[in-house]
PDB file of C-alpha atoms and ligand atoms in Angstrom:
ATOM      1  CA  UNK A  65     -15.261  35.865  68.367  1.00  0.00           C
ATOM      2  CA  UNK A  66     -14.977  39.643  68.380  1.00  0.00           C
ATOM      3  CA  UNK A  67     -18.105  41.773  68.966  1.00  0.00           C
ATOM      4  CA  UNK A  68     -19.497  43.198  65.579  1.00  0.00           C
ATOM      5  CA  UNK A  69     -20.776  46.161  67.872  1.00  0.00           C
ATOM      6  CA  UNK A  70     -19.661  49.353  66.461  1.00  0.00           C
ATOM      7  CA  UNK A  71     -17.954  51.659  69.039  1.00  0.00           C
ATOM      8  CA  UNK A  72     -18.544  55.339  68.130  1.00  0.00           C
ATOM      9  CA  UNK A  73     -15.416  56.604  69.450  1.00  0.00           C
ATOM     10  CA  UNK A  74     -13.177  54.210  68.217  1.00  0.00           C
ATOM     11  CA  UNK A  75     -10.629  55.829  65.879  1.00  0.00           C
ATOM     12  CA  UNK A  76     -10.697  52.693  63.782  1.00  0.00           C
ATOM     13  CA  UNK A  77     -14.219  53.578  62.926  1.00  0.00           C
ATOM     14  CA  UNK A  78     -13.253  56.436  60.735  1.00  0.00           C
ATOM     15  CA  UNK A  79     -16.740  57.583  60.014  1.00  0.00           C
ATOM     16  CA  UNK A  80     -18.057  61.078  60.375  1.00  0.00           C
ATOM     17  CA  UNK A  81     -22.050  60.925  60.158  1.00  0.00           C
ATOM     18  CA  UNK A  82     -24.159  63.798  58.960  1.00  0.00           C
ATOM     19  CA  UNK A  83     -24.786  65.060  62.505  1.00  0.00           C
ATOM     20  CA  UNK A  84     -20.974  65.616  62.796  1.00  0.00           C
ATOM     21  CA  UNK A  85     -20.410  67.140  59.335  1.00  0.00           C
ATOM     22  CA  UNK A  86     -19.837  71.099  58.921  1.00  0.00           C
ATOM     23  CA  UNK A  87     -22.089  72.772  56.456  1.00  0.00           C
ATOM     24  CA  UNK A  88     -20.165  72.398  52.955  1.00  0.00           C
ATOM     25  CA  UNK A  89     -17.850  69.541  54.327  1.00  0.00           C
ATOM     26  CA  UNK A  90     -18.683  66.228  52.726  1.00  0.00           C
ATOM     27  CA  UNK A  91     -20.010  63.420  54.705  1.00  0.00           C
ATOM     28  CA  UNK A  92     -17.554  60.760  55.206  1.00  0.00           C
ATOM     29  CA  UNK A  93     -18.572  57.345  55.321  1.00  0.00           C
ATOM     30  CA  UNK A  94     -16.618  54.093  55.575  1.00  0.00           C
ATOM     31  CA  UNK A  95     -18.055  51.216  53.127  1.00  0.00           C
ATOM     32  CA  UNK A  96     -17.007  47.545  53.059  1.00  0.00           C
ATOM     33  CA  UNK A  97     -16.344  45.804  49.605  1.00  0.00           C
ATOM     34  CA  UNK A  98     -16.917  42.221  50.567  1.00  0.00           C
ATOM     35  CA  UNK A  99     -17.393  39.016  48.374  1.00  0.00           C
ATOM     36  CA  UNK A 100     -16.396  35.534  47.913  1.00  0.00           C
ATOM     37  CA  UNK A 101     -12.700  34.689  46.722  1.00  0.00           C
ATOM     38  CA  UNK A 102     -11.789  36.312  43.401  1.00  0.00           C
ATOM     39  CA  UNK A 103     -15.011  37.991  43.014  1.00  0.00           C
ATOM     40  CA  UNK A 104     -13.319  41.351  42.200  1.00  0.00           C
ATOM     41  CA  UNK A 105     -12.917  43.313  45.372  1.00  0.00           C
ATOM     42  CA  UNK A 106      -9.555  44.502  44.985  1.00  0.00           C
ATOM     43  CA  UNK A 107     -10.415  45.324  41.445  1.00  0.00           C
ATOM     44  CA  UNK A 108     -13.197  47.427  42.341  1.00  0.00           C
ATOM     45  CA  UNK A 109     -11.570  49.380  44.996  1.00  0.00           C
ATOM     46  CA  UNK A 110      -8.514  50.128  42.575  1.00  0.00           C
ATOM     47  CA  UNK A 111     -11.101  51.144  39.697  1.00  0.00           C
ATOM     48  CA  UNK A 112     -12.743  53.924  41.821  1.00  0.00           C
ATOM     49  CA  UNK A 113     -10.000  55.106  44.319  1.00  0.00           C
ATOM     50  CA  UNK A 114      -8.512  58.624  43.647  1.00  0.00           C
ATOM     51  CA  UNK A 115      -5.513  57.580  45.798  1.00  0.00           C
ATOM     52  CA  UNK A 116      -3.050  54.872  44.949  1.00  0.00           C
ATOM     53  CA  UNK A 117      -5.049  51.862  46.751  1.00  0.00           C
ATOM     54  CA  UNK A 118      -3.244  50.182  49.601  1.00  0.00           C
ATOM     55  CA  UNK A 119      -3.456  46.662  48.880  1.00  0.00           C
ATOM     56  CA  UNK A 120      -1.978  43.599  50.762  1.00  0.00           C
ATOM     57  CA  UNK A 121      -1.776  41.091  47.775  1.00  0.00           C
ATOM     58  CA  UNK A 122       0.449  37.992  48.252  1.00  0.00           C
ATOM     59  CA  UNK A 123       1.035  35.114  45.653  1.00  0.00           C
ATOM     60  CA  UNK A 124      -1.088  32.308  45.917  1.00  0.00           C
ATOM     61  CA  UNK A 125       1.396  29.243  46.717  1.00  0.00           C
ATOM     62  CA  UNK A 126       1.088  25.423  46.247  1.00  0.00           C
ATOM     63  CA  UNK A 127       0.526  25.339  49.969  1.00  0.00           C
ATOM     64  CA  UNK A 128      -2.701  26.881  49.607  1.00  0.00           C
ATOM     65  CA  UNK A 129      -3.866  24.932  46.617  1.00  0.00           C
ATOM     66  CA  UNK A 130      -6.277  22.866  48.625  1.00  0.00           C
ATOM     67  CA  UNK A 131      -7.499  25.735  50.559  1.00  0.00           C
ATOM     68  CA  UNK A 132      -8.161  28.238  47.931  1.00  0.00           C
ATOM     69  CA  UNK A 133     -10.272  26.783  45.022  1.00  0.00           C
ATOM     70  CA  UNK A 134      -9.123  28.353  41.707  1.00  0.00           C
ATOM     71  CA  UNK A 135     -12.046  26.877  39.856  1.00  0.00           C
ATOM     72  CA  UNK A 136     -13.283  29.481  37.492  1.00  0.00           C
ATOM     73  CA  UNK A 137     -10.571  31.831  38.109  1.00  0.00           C
ATOM     74  CA  UNK A 138      -7.617  29.808  37.044  1.00  0.00           C
ATOM     75  CA  UNK A 139      -5.559  32.833  35.936  1.00  0.00           C
ATOM     76  CA  UNK A 140      -5.663  34.283  39.530  1.00  0.00           C
ATOM     77  CA  UNK A 141      -2.083  34.533  40.896  1.00  0.00           C
ATOM     78  CA  UNK A 142      -2.459  36.678  43.923  1.00  0.00           C
ATOM     79  CA  UNK A 143      -4.917  37.185  46.822  1.00  0.00           C
ATOM     80  CA  UNK A 144      -5.822  39.732  49.476  1.00  0.00           C
ATOM     81  CA  UNK A 145      -4.369  38.722  52.834  1.00  0.00           C
ATOM     82  CA  UNK A 146      -5.452  41.637  54.945  1.00  0.00           C
ATOM     83  CA  UNK A 147      -7.530  44.461  53.225  1.00  0.00           C
ATOM     84  CA  UNK A 148      -7.578  46.812  50.346  1.00  0.00           C
ATOM     85  CA  UNK A 149      -8.103  50.492  51.122  1.00  0.00           C
ATOM     86  CA  UNK A 150      -9.126  53.192  48.967  1.00  0.00           C
ATOM     87  CA  UNK A 151     -10.907  56.656  48.859  1.00  0.00           C
ATOM     88  CA  UNK A 152     -13.362  58.255  46.661  1.00  0.00           C
ATOM     89  CA  UNK A 153     -14.994  61.902  46.578  1.00  0.00           C
ATOM     90  CA  UNK A 154     -18.406  62.380  45.240  1.00  0.00           C
ATOM     91  CA  UNK A 155     -18.846  66.057  45.521  1.00  0.00           C
ATOM     92  CA  UNK A 156     -21.550  66.327  43.012  1.00  0.00           C
ATOM     93  CA  UNK A 157     -23.779  63.590  44.867  1.00  0.00           C
ATOM     94  CA  UNK A 158     -27.161  64.985  46.293  1.00  0.00           C
ATOM     95  CA  UNK A 159     -25.080  65.176  49.525  1.00  0.00           C
ATOM     96  CA  UNK A 160     -21.175  65.559  48.979  1.00  0.00           C
ATOM     97  CA  UNK A 161     -19.599  62.382  49.907  1.00  0.00           C
ATOM     98  CA  UNK A 162     -16.346  61.241  50.794  1.00  0.00           C
ATOM     99  CA  UNK A 163     -16.177  57.406  50.755  1.00  0.00           C
ATOM    100  CA  UNK A 164     -13.631  55.336  52.601  1.00  0.00           C
ATOM    101  CA  UNK A 165     -13.455  51.922  50.910  1.00  0.00           C
ATOM    102  CA  UNK A 166     -12.132  48.756  52.987  1.00  0.00           C
ATOM    103  CA  UNK A 167     -12.148  45.560  50.524  1.00  0.00           C
ATOM    104  CA  UNK A 168     -12.051  42.439  52.620  1.00  0.00           C
ATOM    105  CA  UNK A 169     -10.036  39.337  52.086  1.00  0.00           C
ATOM    106  CA  UNK A 170     -11.962  36.654  50.264  1.00  0.00           C
ATOM    107  CA  UNK A 171     -11.391  33.722  52.007  1.00  0.00           C
ATOM    108  CA  UNK A 172     -13.787  32.397  54.714  1.00  0.00           C
ATOM    109  CA  UNK A 173     -10.809  31.682  57.040  1.00  0.00           C
ATOM    110  CA  UNK A 174     -10.218  35.616  57.353  1.00  0.00           C
ATOM    111  CA  UNK A 175     -13.675  36.017  58.807  1.00  0.00           C
ATOM    112  CA  UNK A 176     -12.428  37.458  61.923  1.00  0.00           C
ATOM    113  CA  UNK A 177     -10.992  40.305  60.011  1.00  0.00           C
ATOM    114  CA  UNK A 178     -14.449  40.899  58.429  1.00  0.00           C
ATOM    115  CA  UNK A 179     -15.773  41.922  61.665  1.00  0.00           C
ATOM    116  CA  UNK A 180     -12.979  44.199  62.325  1.00  0.00           C
ATOM    117  CA  UNK A 181     -13.260  46.049  58.840  1.00  0.00           C
ATOM    118  CA  UNK A 182     -17.060  46.055  59.231  1.00  0.00           C
ATOM    119  CA  UNK A 183     -17.019  48.214  62.572  1.00  0.00           C
ATOM    120  CA  UNK A 184     -18.185  51.710  61.874  1.00  0.00           C
ATOM    121  CA  UNK A 185     -18.846  51.009  58.349  1.00  0.00           C
ATOM    122  CA  UNK A 186     -22.501  52.300  57.084  1.00  0.00           C
ATOM    123  CA  UNK A 187     -23.013  49.300  54.745  1.00  0.00           C
ATOM    124  CA  UNK A 188     -21.248  46.654  52.569  1.00  0.00           C
ATOM    125  CA  UNK A 189     -21.332  45.891  48.826  1.00  0.00           C
ATOM    126  CA  UNK A 190     -21.076  42.079  48.314  1.00  0.00           C
ATOM    127  CA  UNK A 191     -19.581  41.374  44.950  1.00  0.00           C
ATOM    128  CA  UNK A 192     -20.749  38.294  43.357  1.00  0.00           C
ATOM    129  CA  UNK A 193     -19.389  35.864  40.761  1.00  0.00           C
ATOM    130  CA  UNK A 194     -22.017  33.762  39.417  1.00  0.00           C
ATOM    131  CA  UNK A 195     -19.588  31.194  38.254  1.00  0.00           C
ATOM    132  CA  UNK A 196     -19.025  30.749  41.886  1.00  0.00           C
ATOM    133  CA  UNK A 197     -22.210  31.739  43.345  1.00  0.00           C
ATOM    134  CA  UNK A 198     -21.650  29.301  46.303  1.00  0.00           C
ATOM    135  CA  UNK A 199     -18.880  31.721  47.564  1.00  0.00           C
ATOM    136  CA  UNK A 200     -21.346  34.444  48.049  1.00  0.00           C
ATOM    137  CA  UNK A 201     -23.226  32.920  50.927  1.00  0.00           C
ATOM    138  CA  UNK A 202     -20.857  33.427  53.818  1.00  0.00           C
ATOM    139  CA  UNK A 203     -20.467  37.145  52.983  1.00  0.00           C
ATOM    140  CA  UNK A 204     -24.174  37.416  52.581  1.00  0.00           C
ATOM    141  CA  UNK A 205     -24.947  35.460  55.886  1.00  0.00           C
ATOM    142  CA  UNK A 206     -22.345  37.585  57.559  1.00  0.00           C
ATOM    143  CA  UNK A 207     -23.726  41.050  57.028  1.00  0.00           C
ATOM    144  CA  UNK A 208     -27.104  39.624  57.736  1.00  0.00           C
ATOM    145  CA  UNK A 209     -26.060  38.359  61.057  1.00  0.00           C
ATOM    146  CA  UNK A 210     -24.357  41.572  61.984  1.00  0.00           C
ATOM    147  CA  UNK A 211     -27.197  43.651  60.662  1.00  0.00           C
ATOM    148  CA  UNK A 212     -25.219  45.802  58.254  1.00  0.00           C
ATOM    149  CA  UNK A 213     -27.056  47.105  55.454  1.00  0.00           C
ATOM    150  CA  UNK A 214     -25.538  45.712  52.134  1.00  0.00           C
ATOM    151  CA  UNK A 215     -26.362  45.699  48.477  1.00  0.00           C
ATOM    152  CA  UNK A 216     -25.444  42.707  46.029  1.00  0.00           C
ATOM    153  CA  UNK A 217     -23.463  43.651  42.867  1.00  0.00           C
ATOM    154  CA  UNK A 218     -23.125  40.857  40.366  1.00  0.00           C
ATOM    155  CA  UNK A 219     -19.690  41.415  38.722  1.00  0.00           C
ATOM    156  CA  UNK A 220     -19.957  40.169  34.910  1.00  0.00           C
ATOM    157  CA  UNK A 221     -16.999  38.327  34.157  1.00  0.00           C
ATOM    158  CA  UNK A 222     -16.001  37.832  30.497  1.00  0.00           C
ATOM    159  CA  UNK A 223     -17.728  34.584  29.213  1.00  0.00           C
ATOM    160  CA  UNK A 224     -19.624  33.983  32.348  1.00  0.00           C
ATOM    161  CA  UNK A 225     -23.361  33.509  31.821  1.00  0.00           C
ATOM    162  CA  UNK A 226     -25.413  36.799  32.418  1.00  0.00           C
ATOM    163  CA  UNK A 227     -28.128  35.935  34.927  1.00  0.00           C
ATOM    164  CA  UNK A 228     -30.805  38.448  35.585  1.00  0.00           C
ATOM    165  CA  UNK A 229     -30.372  40.101  38.968  1.00  0.00           C
ATOM    166  CA  UNK A 230     -33.798  38.679  40.003  1.00  0.00           C
ATOM    167  CA  UNK A 231     -32.382  35.038  39.327  1.00  0.00           C
ATOM    168  CA  UNK A 232     -29.339  36.094  41.436  1.00  0.00           C
ATOM    169  CA  UNK A 233     -31.669  37.287  44.258  1.00  0.00           C
ATOM    170  CA  UNK A 234     -33.614  33.853  44.154  1.00  0.00           C
ATOM    171  CA  UNK A 235     -30.440  31.928  44.267  1.00  0.00           C
ATOM    172  CA  UNK A 236     -29.101  33.797  47.169  1.00  0.00           C
ATOM    173  CA  UNK A 237     -32.369  33.744  48.801  1.00  0.00           C
ATOM    174  CA  UNK A 238     -32.287  37.531  49.218  1.00  0.00           C
ATOM    175  CA  UNK A 239     -35.363  39.544  50.405  1.00  0.00           C
ATOM    176  CA  UNK A 240     -36.659  42.204  48.175  1.00  0.00           C
ATOM    177  CA  UNK A 241     -35.397  44.876  50.359  1.00  0.00           C
ATOM    178  CA  UNK A 242     -31.804  44.192  49.222  1.00  0.00           C
ATOM    179  CA  UNK A 243     -30.778  45.853  45.945  1.00  0.00           C
ATOM    180  CA  UNK A 244     -29.310  43.526  43.500  1.00  0.00           C
ATOM    181  CA  UNK A 245     -27.257  45.340  40.746  1.00  0.00           C
ATOM    182  CA  UNK A 246     -24.851  44.503  37.977  1.00  0.00           C
ATOM    183  CA  UNK A 247     -21.678  45.879  37.340  1.00  0.00           C
ATOM    184  CA  UNK A 248     -18.039  45.252  35.730  1.00  0.00           C
ATOM    185  CA  UNK A 249     -15.641  45.650  38.729  1.00  0.00           C
ATOM    186  CA  UNK A 250     -13.212  47.250  36.289  1.00  0.00           C
ATOM    187  CA  UNK A 251     -15.499  50.097  35.168  1.00  0.00           C
ATOM    188  CA  UNK A 252     -15.161  53.169  37.836  1.00  0.00           C
ATOM    189  CA  UNK A 253     -18.512  54.689  36.951  1.00  0.00           C
ATOM    190  CA  UNK A 254     -20.367  51.030  37.509  1.00  0.00           C
ATOM    191  CA  UNK A 255     -18.618  51.064  41.023  1.00  0.00           C
ATOM    192  CA  UNK A 256     -19.419  54.619  41.772  1.00  0.00           C
ATOM    193  CA  UNK A 257     -22.926  53.830  40.894  1.00  0.00           C
ATOM    194  CA  UNK A 258     -23.103  50.721  43.029  1.00  0.00           C
ATOM    195  CA  UNK A 259     -21.835  52.886  45.932  1.00  0.00           C
ATOM    196  CA  UNK A 260     -24.522  55.381  45.609  1.00  0.00           C
ATOM    197  CA  UNK A 261     -27.017  52.537  45.508  1.00  0.00           C
ATOM    198  CA  UNK A 262     -25.406  51.289  48.725  1.00  0.00           C
ATOM    199  CA  UNK A 263     -25.621  54.734  50.324  1.00  0.00           C
ATOM    200  CA  UNK A 264     -29.044  55.400  49.440  1.00  0.00           C
ATOM    201  CA  UNK A 265     -29.932  51.734  50.986  1.00  0.00           C
ATOM    202  CA  UNK A 266     -27.947  52.506  54.080  1.00  0.00           C
ATOM    203  CA  UNK A 267     -29.735  55.403  54.753  1.00  0.00           C
ATOM    204  CA  UNK A 268     -33.020  53.673  54.558  1.00  0.00           C
ATOM    205  CA  UNK A 269     -32.046  50.488  56.554  1.00  0.00           C
ATOM    206  CA  UNK A 270     -29.407  51.856  59.074  1.00  0.00           C
ATOM    207  CA  UNK A 271     -29.892  50.449  62.292  1.00  0.00           C
ATOM    208  CA  UNK A 272     -30.549  52.901  65.072  1.00  0.00           C
ATOM    209  CA  UNK A 273     -27.539  54.230  66.685  1.00  0.00           C
ATOM    210  CA  UNK A 274     -25.101  57.175  67.274  1.00  0.00           C
ATOM    211  CA  UNK A 275     -22.830  55.949  64.239  1.00  0.00           C
ATOM    212  CA  UNK A 276     -25.242  55.555  61.703  1.00  0.00           C
ATOM    213  CA  UNK A 277     -26.869  57.584  59.066  1.00  0.00           C
ATOM    214  CA  UNK A 278     -29.859  59.493  59.795  1.00  0.00           C
ATOM    215  CA  UNK A 279     -32.378  58.988  56.992  1.00  0.00           C
ATOM    216  CA  UNK A 280     -32.760  62.294  54.692  1.00  0.00           C
ATOM    217  CA  UNK A 281     -34.835  62.510  51.733  1.00  0.00           C
ATOM    218  CA  UNK A 282     -31.979  63.732  49.683  1.00  0.00           C
ATOM    219  CA  UNK A 283     -29.622  60.861  50.552  1.00  0.00           C
ATOM    220  CA  UNK A 284     -32.421  58.233  49.969  1.00  0.00           C
ATOM    221  CA  UNK A 285     -32.740  59.699  46.174  1.00  0.00           C
ATOM    222  CA  UNK A 286     -28.998  59.468  45.644  1.00  0.00           C
TER     223      UNK A 286
HETATM  224  N1  LIG B1351     -13.132  39.990  33.170  1.00  0.00           N
HETATM  225  C1  LIG B1351     -13.098  40.507  34.340  1.00  0.00           C
HETATM  226  N2  LIG B1351     -12.152  40.209  34.980  1.00  0.00           N
HETATM  227  C2  LIG B1351     -12.226  40.733  36.346  1.00  0.00           C
HETATM  228  C3  LIG B1351     -13.382  41.507  36.869  1.00  0.00           C
HETATM  229  N3  LIG B1351     -13.261  41.901  38.092  1.00  0.00           N
HETATM  230  C4  LIG B1351     -12.090  41.446  38.494  1.00  0.00           C
HETATM  231  N4  LIG B1351     -11.344  40.667  37.424  1.00  0.00           N
HETATM  232  C5  LIG B1351     -10.203  39.947  37.474  1.00  0.00           C
HETATM  233  O1  LIG B1351     -10.393  38.833  38.277  1.00  0.00           O
HETATM  234  C6  LIG B1351      -9.350  38.572  39.137  1.00  0.00           C
HETATM  235  C7  LIG B1351      -9.553  38.559  40.565  1.00  0.00           C
HETATM  236  O2  LIG B1351      -9.991  39.801  40.838  1.00  0.00           O
HETATM  237  P1  LIG B1351      -9.391  40.457  42.295  1.00  0.00           P
HETATM  238  O3  LIG B1351     -10.088  41.991  42.127  1.00  0.00           O
HETATM  239  O4  LIG B1351      -8.218  40.173  42.820  1.00  0.00           O
HETATM  240  O5  LIG B1351     -10.427  39.613  43.070  1.00  0.00           O
HETATM  241  P2  LIG B1351     -10.613  39.862  44.734  1.00  0.00           P
HETATM  242  O6  LIG B1351     -12.104  39.425  45.278  1.00  0.00           O
HETATM  243  O7  LIG B1351     -10.082  40.916  45.538  1.00  0.00           O
HETATM  244  O8  LIG B1351      -9.839  38.308  45.168  1.00  0.00           O
HETATM  245  P3  LIG B1351      -9.457  37.779  46.637  1.00  0.00           P
HETATM  246  O9  LIG B1351      -8.943  39.025  47.372  1.00  0.00           O
HETATM  247  O10 LIG B1351      -8.286  37.046  46.247  1.00  0.00           O
HETATM  248  O11 LIG B1351     -10.475  37.261  47.369  1.00  0.00           O
HETATM  249  C8  LIG B1351      -8.214  39.590  38.592  1.00  0.00           C
HETATM  250  O12 LIG B1351      -7.333  38.907  37.677  1.00  0.00           O
HETATM  251  C9  LIG B1351      -8.990  40.684  38.108  1.00  0.00           C
HETATM  252  O13 LIG B1351      -8.375  41.263  36.902  1.00  0.00           O
HETATM  253  C10 LIG B1351     -14.342  41.772  35.833  1.00  0.00           C
HETATM  254  O14 LIG B1351     -15.247  42.537  36.031  1.00  0.00           O
HETATM  255  N5  LIG B1351     -14.310  41.271  34.599  1.00  0.00           N
HETATM  256 MG1  LIG B1352      -8.643  40.998  46.855  1.00  0.00          MG
END
């Protein structure tokens, strides 16, 4: 299994930490958008990206019918088979930010790719569809295991029961240190808010190392 250890000089890392930033230049951060199959990852990246997002969607086929359960997302026709990529500038954040967003494929069988996509990231958003909560355990465990700070964003689907974030925290057995927020993945300001929550969290809980954020009062307050 590939090592999750970030390699600071790897060009795939794509992260310029504050220590490398020029005065006035935005801090460039890589962020992973993860979650179970159909949780809204591609939608979230597309909602906030200021460039046409790169996506790798393929039609679901009958061959995958026994592999990718469509229960709760019966209308779903495509799935991400590699990754989504988008970019978001937040010049008015307390520290100007440029976020590179990498959306993962949802199915557990692509977990090797999750390692690659997580290399050099400062943190991850785990999108949760409460109709299929069980599909969130694998991504949550994944980020716990590799030690990457993450936040949980409950994506409210139309008609789905609305659970309180604390109920979701309890169901996923998350420690109080992990922020749990709610959003609509189609709403750009919701996703921008989730990303700022993640950046603030990542600053606070980043593992020590050359490729990670240094805590600053300003970013913690972002
Ligand atoms: N009503 C509603 N529909 C949503 C929301 N987010 C996503 N969808 C829809 O749900 C479906 C799945 O969304 P995707 O963004 O493809 O989900 P994904 O997590 O990227 O899926 P995979 O890559 O296959 O794991 C799409 O038809 C979206 O339009 C939401 O917040 N509300
Ligand atoms: Mg997708």
